[in-house]
GROMACS .gro file of C-alpha atoms in nm:
model
  190
    1MET     CA    1   0.865   1.157   1.091
    2LYS     CA    2   0.682   1.147   1.422
    3GLN     CA    3   0.887   0.926   1.651
    4VAL     CA    4   0.713   0.834   1.974
    5LEU     CA    5   0.916   0.526   2.064
    6GLU     CA    6   1.263   0.529   2.212
    7LEU     CA    7   1.444   0.281   1.989
    8GLU     CA    8   1.791   0.136   2.002
    9PHE     CA    9   1.953   0.005   1.681
   10MET     CA   10   2.196  -0.285   1.682
   11THR     CA   11   2.382  -0.463   1.405
   12ILE     CA   12   2.481  -0.821   1.476
   13GLU     CA   13   2.776  -0.968   1.286
   14ALA     CA   14   2.809  -1.296   1.480
   15TRP     CA   15   2.525  -1.537   1.554
   16ASP     CA   16   2.359  -1.478   1.890
   17GLU     CA   17   2.109  -1.752   1.974
   18ALA     CA   18   1.944  -1.557   2.257
   19LEU     CA   19   1.896  -1.249   2.038
   20TRP     CA   20   1.762  -1.461   1.752
   21ALA     CA   21   1.504  -1.606   1.990
   22ARG     CA   22   1.384  -1.248   2.054
   23MET     CA   23   1.376  -1.165   1.679
   24GLU     CA   24   1.234  -1.487   1.538
   25ARG     CA   25   0.867  -1.414   1.612
   26ILE     CA   26   0.873  -1.090   1.413
   27TYR     CA   27   1.062  -1.259   1.126
   28HIS     CA   28   0.812  -1.544   1.093
   29GLU     CA   29   0.513  -1.315   1.145
   30ALA     CA   30   0.621  -1.104   0.846
   31PHE     CA   31   0.747  -1.395   0.634
   32PRO     CA   32   0.537  -1.701   0.721
   33SER     CA   33   0.662  -1.899   0.421
   34GLY     CA   34   0.952  -1.888   0.181
   35ALA     CA   35   1.192  -1.708   0.416
   36LYS     CA   36   1.548  -1.827   0.472
   37THR     CA   37   1.581  -2.082   0.749
   38LYS     CA   38   1.757  -2.016   1.076
   39ALA     CA   39   2.042  -2.243   0.959
   40ILE     CA   40   2.092  -2.035   0.643
   41LEU     CA   41   2.081  -1.707   0.835
   42ARG     CA   42   2.332  -1.840   1.087
   43SER     CA   43   2.558  -1.961   0.805
   44MET     CA   44   2.543  -1.616   0.644
   45LEU     CA   45   2.667  -1.454   0.966
   46ASP     CA   46   2.926  -1.727   1.031
   47ARG     CA   47   3.069  -1.671   0.681
   48ARG     CA   48   3.053  -1.290   0.722
   49ILE     CA   49   2.828  -1.237   0.420
   50GLY     CA   50   2.520  -1.124   0.609
   51TYR     CA   51   2.410  -0.912   0.901
   52LEU     CA   52   2.114  -0.902   1.136
   53HIS     CA   53   1.981  -0.567   1.254
   54THR     CA   54   1.737  -0.499   1.533
   55GLY     CA   55   1.526  -0.214   1.658
   56VAL     CA   56   1.472  -0.254   2.032
   57HIS     CA   57   1.218  -0.068   2.246
   58HIS     CA   58   1.263  -0.104   2.625
   59GLY     CA   59   1.441  -0.438   2.581
   60GLU     CA   60   1.187  -0.580   2.334
   61VAL     CA   61   1.279  -0.640   1.970
   62VAL     CA   62   1.015  -0.458   1.762
   63ALA     CA   63   1.192  -0.455   1.425
   64MET     CA   64   1.450  -0.667   1.248
   65ALA     CA   65   1.630  -0.689   0.918
   66VAL     CA   66   1.863  -0.921   0.729
   67THR     CA   67   2.115  -0.760   0.495
   68GLY     CA   68   2.414  -0.858   0.286
   69LEU     CA   69   2.681  -0.689   0.078
   70VAL     CA   70   2.759  -0.754  -0.288
   71GLY     CA   71   3.017  -0.601  -0.517
   72LYS     CA   72   3.363  -0.476  -0.432
   73GLY     CA   73   3.523  -0.141  -0.366
   74ALA     CA   74   3.338   0.150  -0.524
   75ASP     CA   75   3.078  -0.092  -0.662
   76ARG     CA   76   2.958  -0.212  -0.318
   77ILE     CA   77   2.580  -0.247  -0.280
   78LEU     CA   78   2.374  -0.341   0.026
   79ILE     CA   79   2.090  -0.587  -0.024
   80ILE     CA   80   1.807  -0.570   0.227
   81ASP     CA   81   1.691  -0.929   0.218
   82TYR     CA   82   1.422  -0.895   0.485
   83LEU     CA   83   1.280  -0.608   0.685
   84ALA     CA   84   1.012  -0.684   0.942
   85ILE     CA   85   0.830  -0.460   1.186
   86GLU     CA   86   0.613  -0.587   1.468
   87LEU     CA   87   0.258  -0.601   1.335
   88LYS     CA   88   0.110  -0.356   1.587
   89LEU     CA   89   0.379  -0.096   1.502
   90ARG     CA   90   0.346  -0.099   1.124
   91GLY     CA   91   0.262   0.247   0.995
   92SER     CA   92   0.413   0.414   1.303
   93GLY     CA   93   0.742   0.522   1.141
   94VAL     CA   94   0.949   0.235   1.282
   95GLY     CA   95   1.017   0.094   0.933
   96THR     CA   96   1.144   0.430   0.809
   97TRP     CA   97   1.356   0.464   1.124
   98MET     CA   98   1.506   0.115   1.066
   99LEU     CA   99   1.588   0.199   0.704
  100LYS     CA  100   1.766   0.517   0.811
  101GLN     CA  101   1.968   0.328   1.070
  102ILE     CA  102   2.063   0.056   0.821
  103ARG     CA  103   2.154   0.313   0.555
  104ASP     CA  104   2.368   0.515   0.797
  105TRP     CA  105   2.543   0.200   0.924
  106ALA     CA  106   2.614   0.074   0.569
  107LEU     CA  107   2.747   0.411   0.453
  108ARG     CA  108   2.968   0.448   0.762
  109GLU     CA  109   3.097   0.089   0.780
  110HIS     CA  110   3.100  -0.019   0.414
  111GLU     CA  111   3.086   0.294   0.196
  112ILE     CA  112   2.806   0.153  -0.019
  113ARG     CA  113   2.682   0.327  -0.332
  114GLY     CA  114   2.323   0.209  -0.303
  115ILE     CA  115   2.068  -0.021  -0.144
  116ILE     CA  116   1.864  -0.278  -0.336
  117ILE     CA  117   1.552  -0.465  -0.232
  118GLU     CA  118   1.326  -0.701  -0.420
  119ALA     CA  119   0.953  -0.654  -0.373
  120GLU     CA  120   0.679  -0.895  -0.467
  121SER     CA  121   0.522  -0.775  -0.789
  122GLY     CA  122   0.146  -0.770  -0.765
  123THR     CA  123  -0.164  -0.560  -0.784
  124THR     CA  124  -0.319  -0.634  -0.445
  125GLU     CA  125  -0.354  -0.358  -0.189
  126ALA     CA  126  -0.087  -0.524   0.028
  127HIS     CA  127   0.158  -0.529  -0.264
  128GLN     CA  128   0.090  -0.166  -0.343
  129GLU     CA  129   0.133  -0.062   0.023
  130ARG     CA  130   0.474  -0.232   0.036
  131ILE     CA  131   0.586  -0.064  -0.288
  132GLN     CA  132   0.462   0.273  -0.159
  133PHE     CA  133   0.655   0.226   0.167
  134TRP     CA  134   0.981   0.176  -0.023
  135GLN     CA  135   0.907   0.461  -0.266
  136HIS     CA  136   0.824   0.693   0.027
  137ASN     CA  137   1.174   0.612   0.155
  138GLY     CA  138   1.345   0.706  -0.174
  139PHE     CA  139   1.359   0.371  -0.352
  140VAL     CA  140   1.302   0.367  -0.728
  141LEU     CA  141   1.084   0.086  -0.869
  142THR     CA  142   1.214  -0.077  -1.186
  143SER     CA  143   0.987  -0.214  -1.456
  144TYR     CA  144   1.149  -0.555  -1.508
  145VAL     CA  145   0.950  -0.838  -1.346
  146HIS     CA  146   1.166  -1.133  -1.242
  147GLN     CA  147   1.027  -1.483  -1.207
  148TYR     CA  148   1.233  -1.729  -1.005
  149ARG     CA  149   1.210  -2.096  -1.102
  150MET     CA  150   1.138  -2.223  -0.751
  151VAL     CA  151   0.926  -1.933  -0.618
  152PRO     CA  152   0.567  -1.876  -0.735
  153GLU     CA  153   0.556  -1.495  -0.690
  154PRO     CA  154   0.718  -1.257  -0.939
  155TYR     CA  155   0.944  -0.981  -0.805
  156GLN     CA  156   1.061  -0.634  -0.902
  157ALA     CA  157   1.384  -0.471  -0.792
  158MET     CA  158   1.393  -0.134  -0.620
  159MET     CA  159   1.704   0.074  -0.555
  160LEU     CA  160   1.799   0.363  -0.334
  161PRO     CA  161   2.102   0.529  -0.499
  162LEU     CA  162   2.332   0.692  -0.242
  163ASP     CA  163   2.640   0.816  -0.423
  164GLY     CA  164   2.479   1.088  -0.633
  165SER     CA  165   2.601   0.933  -0.957
  166THR     CA  166   2.438   0.591  -0.949
  167GLN     CA  167   2.173   0.559  -1.214
  168VAL     CA  168   1.886   0.319  -1.168
  169SER     CA  169   1.835   0.109  -1.477
  170ASP     CA  170   1.492   0.156  -1.631
  171GLU     CA  171   1.461  -0.219  -1.666
  172GLY     CA  172   1.594  -0.356  -1.338
  173GLU     CA  173   1.757  -0.670  -1.482
  174GLU     CA  174   2.100  -0.541  -1.377
  175LEU     CA  175   1.981  -0.507  -1.018
  176PHE     CA  176   1.865  -0.869  -1.019
  177ARG     CA  177   2.221  -0.975  -1.103
  178TYR     CA  178   2.326  -0.829  -0.767
  179ILE     CA  179   2.031  -0.995  -0.594
  180GLN     CA  180   2.101  -1.332  -0.755
  181ASP     CA  181   2.472  -1.309  -0.670
  182PHE     CA  182   2.374  -1.247  -0.309
  183HIS     CA  183   2.130  -1.541  -0.302
  184LYS     CA  184   2.387  -1.778  -0.459
  185VAL     CA  185   2.638  -1.695  -0.187
  186ALA     CA  186   2.376  -1.702   0.090
  187TYR     CA  187   2.253  -2.050  -0.002
  188ARG     CA  188   2.601  -2.192  -0.058
  189LYS     CA  189   2.709  -2.432   0.217
  190SER     CA  190   3.061  -2.292   0.259
   0.00000   0.00000   0.00000
């Protein structure tokens, strides 16, 4: 990977209003609708079920992510709920760099066995580019297409196994159990 930017990675475990103000533009640029609200994100951090991650270049936030852990002990999985890169830097390697930082942090701090994401299932060029980004970074696309009741777009799960023995289900329904468990906890008030 050609890295031309000097980037600093940070993981935030407690809500920081000033840092959120620096991240929020990138979050809403990448997810203009349907994303979790600031109140939900703050609640996730306050309850210690979620994390914010940033990639900073010369004091400016250029990448951000929201993650959460599901499972216990040897069955611990990291969910990447959102990953956003500043529009002008997409395709520059910053997304791959962020994934590596998040993976290394999760392995070191939480001994996870894999990372799961859910990607919009579609046939547009934008959908295919997103899927290709994740596949380029080692994620395996599952065939099961999940339709949420309250969300119009269908989704597919993708997993990056990290323990050498984790098998990715051909279907993907099992991975959505992890994702749905994470969402239930994230949206819960307390």
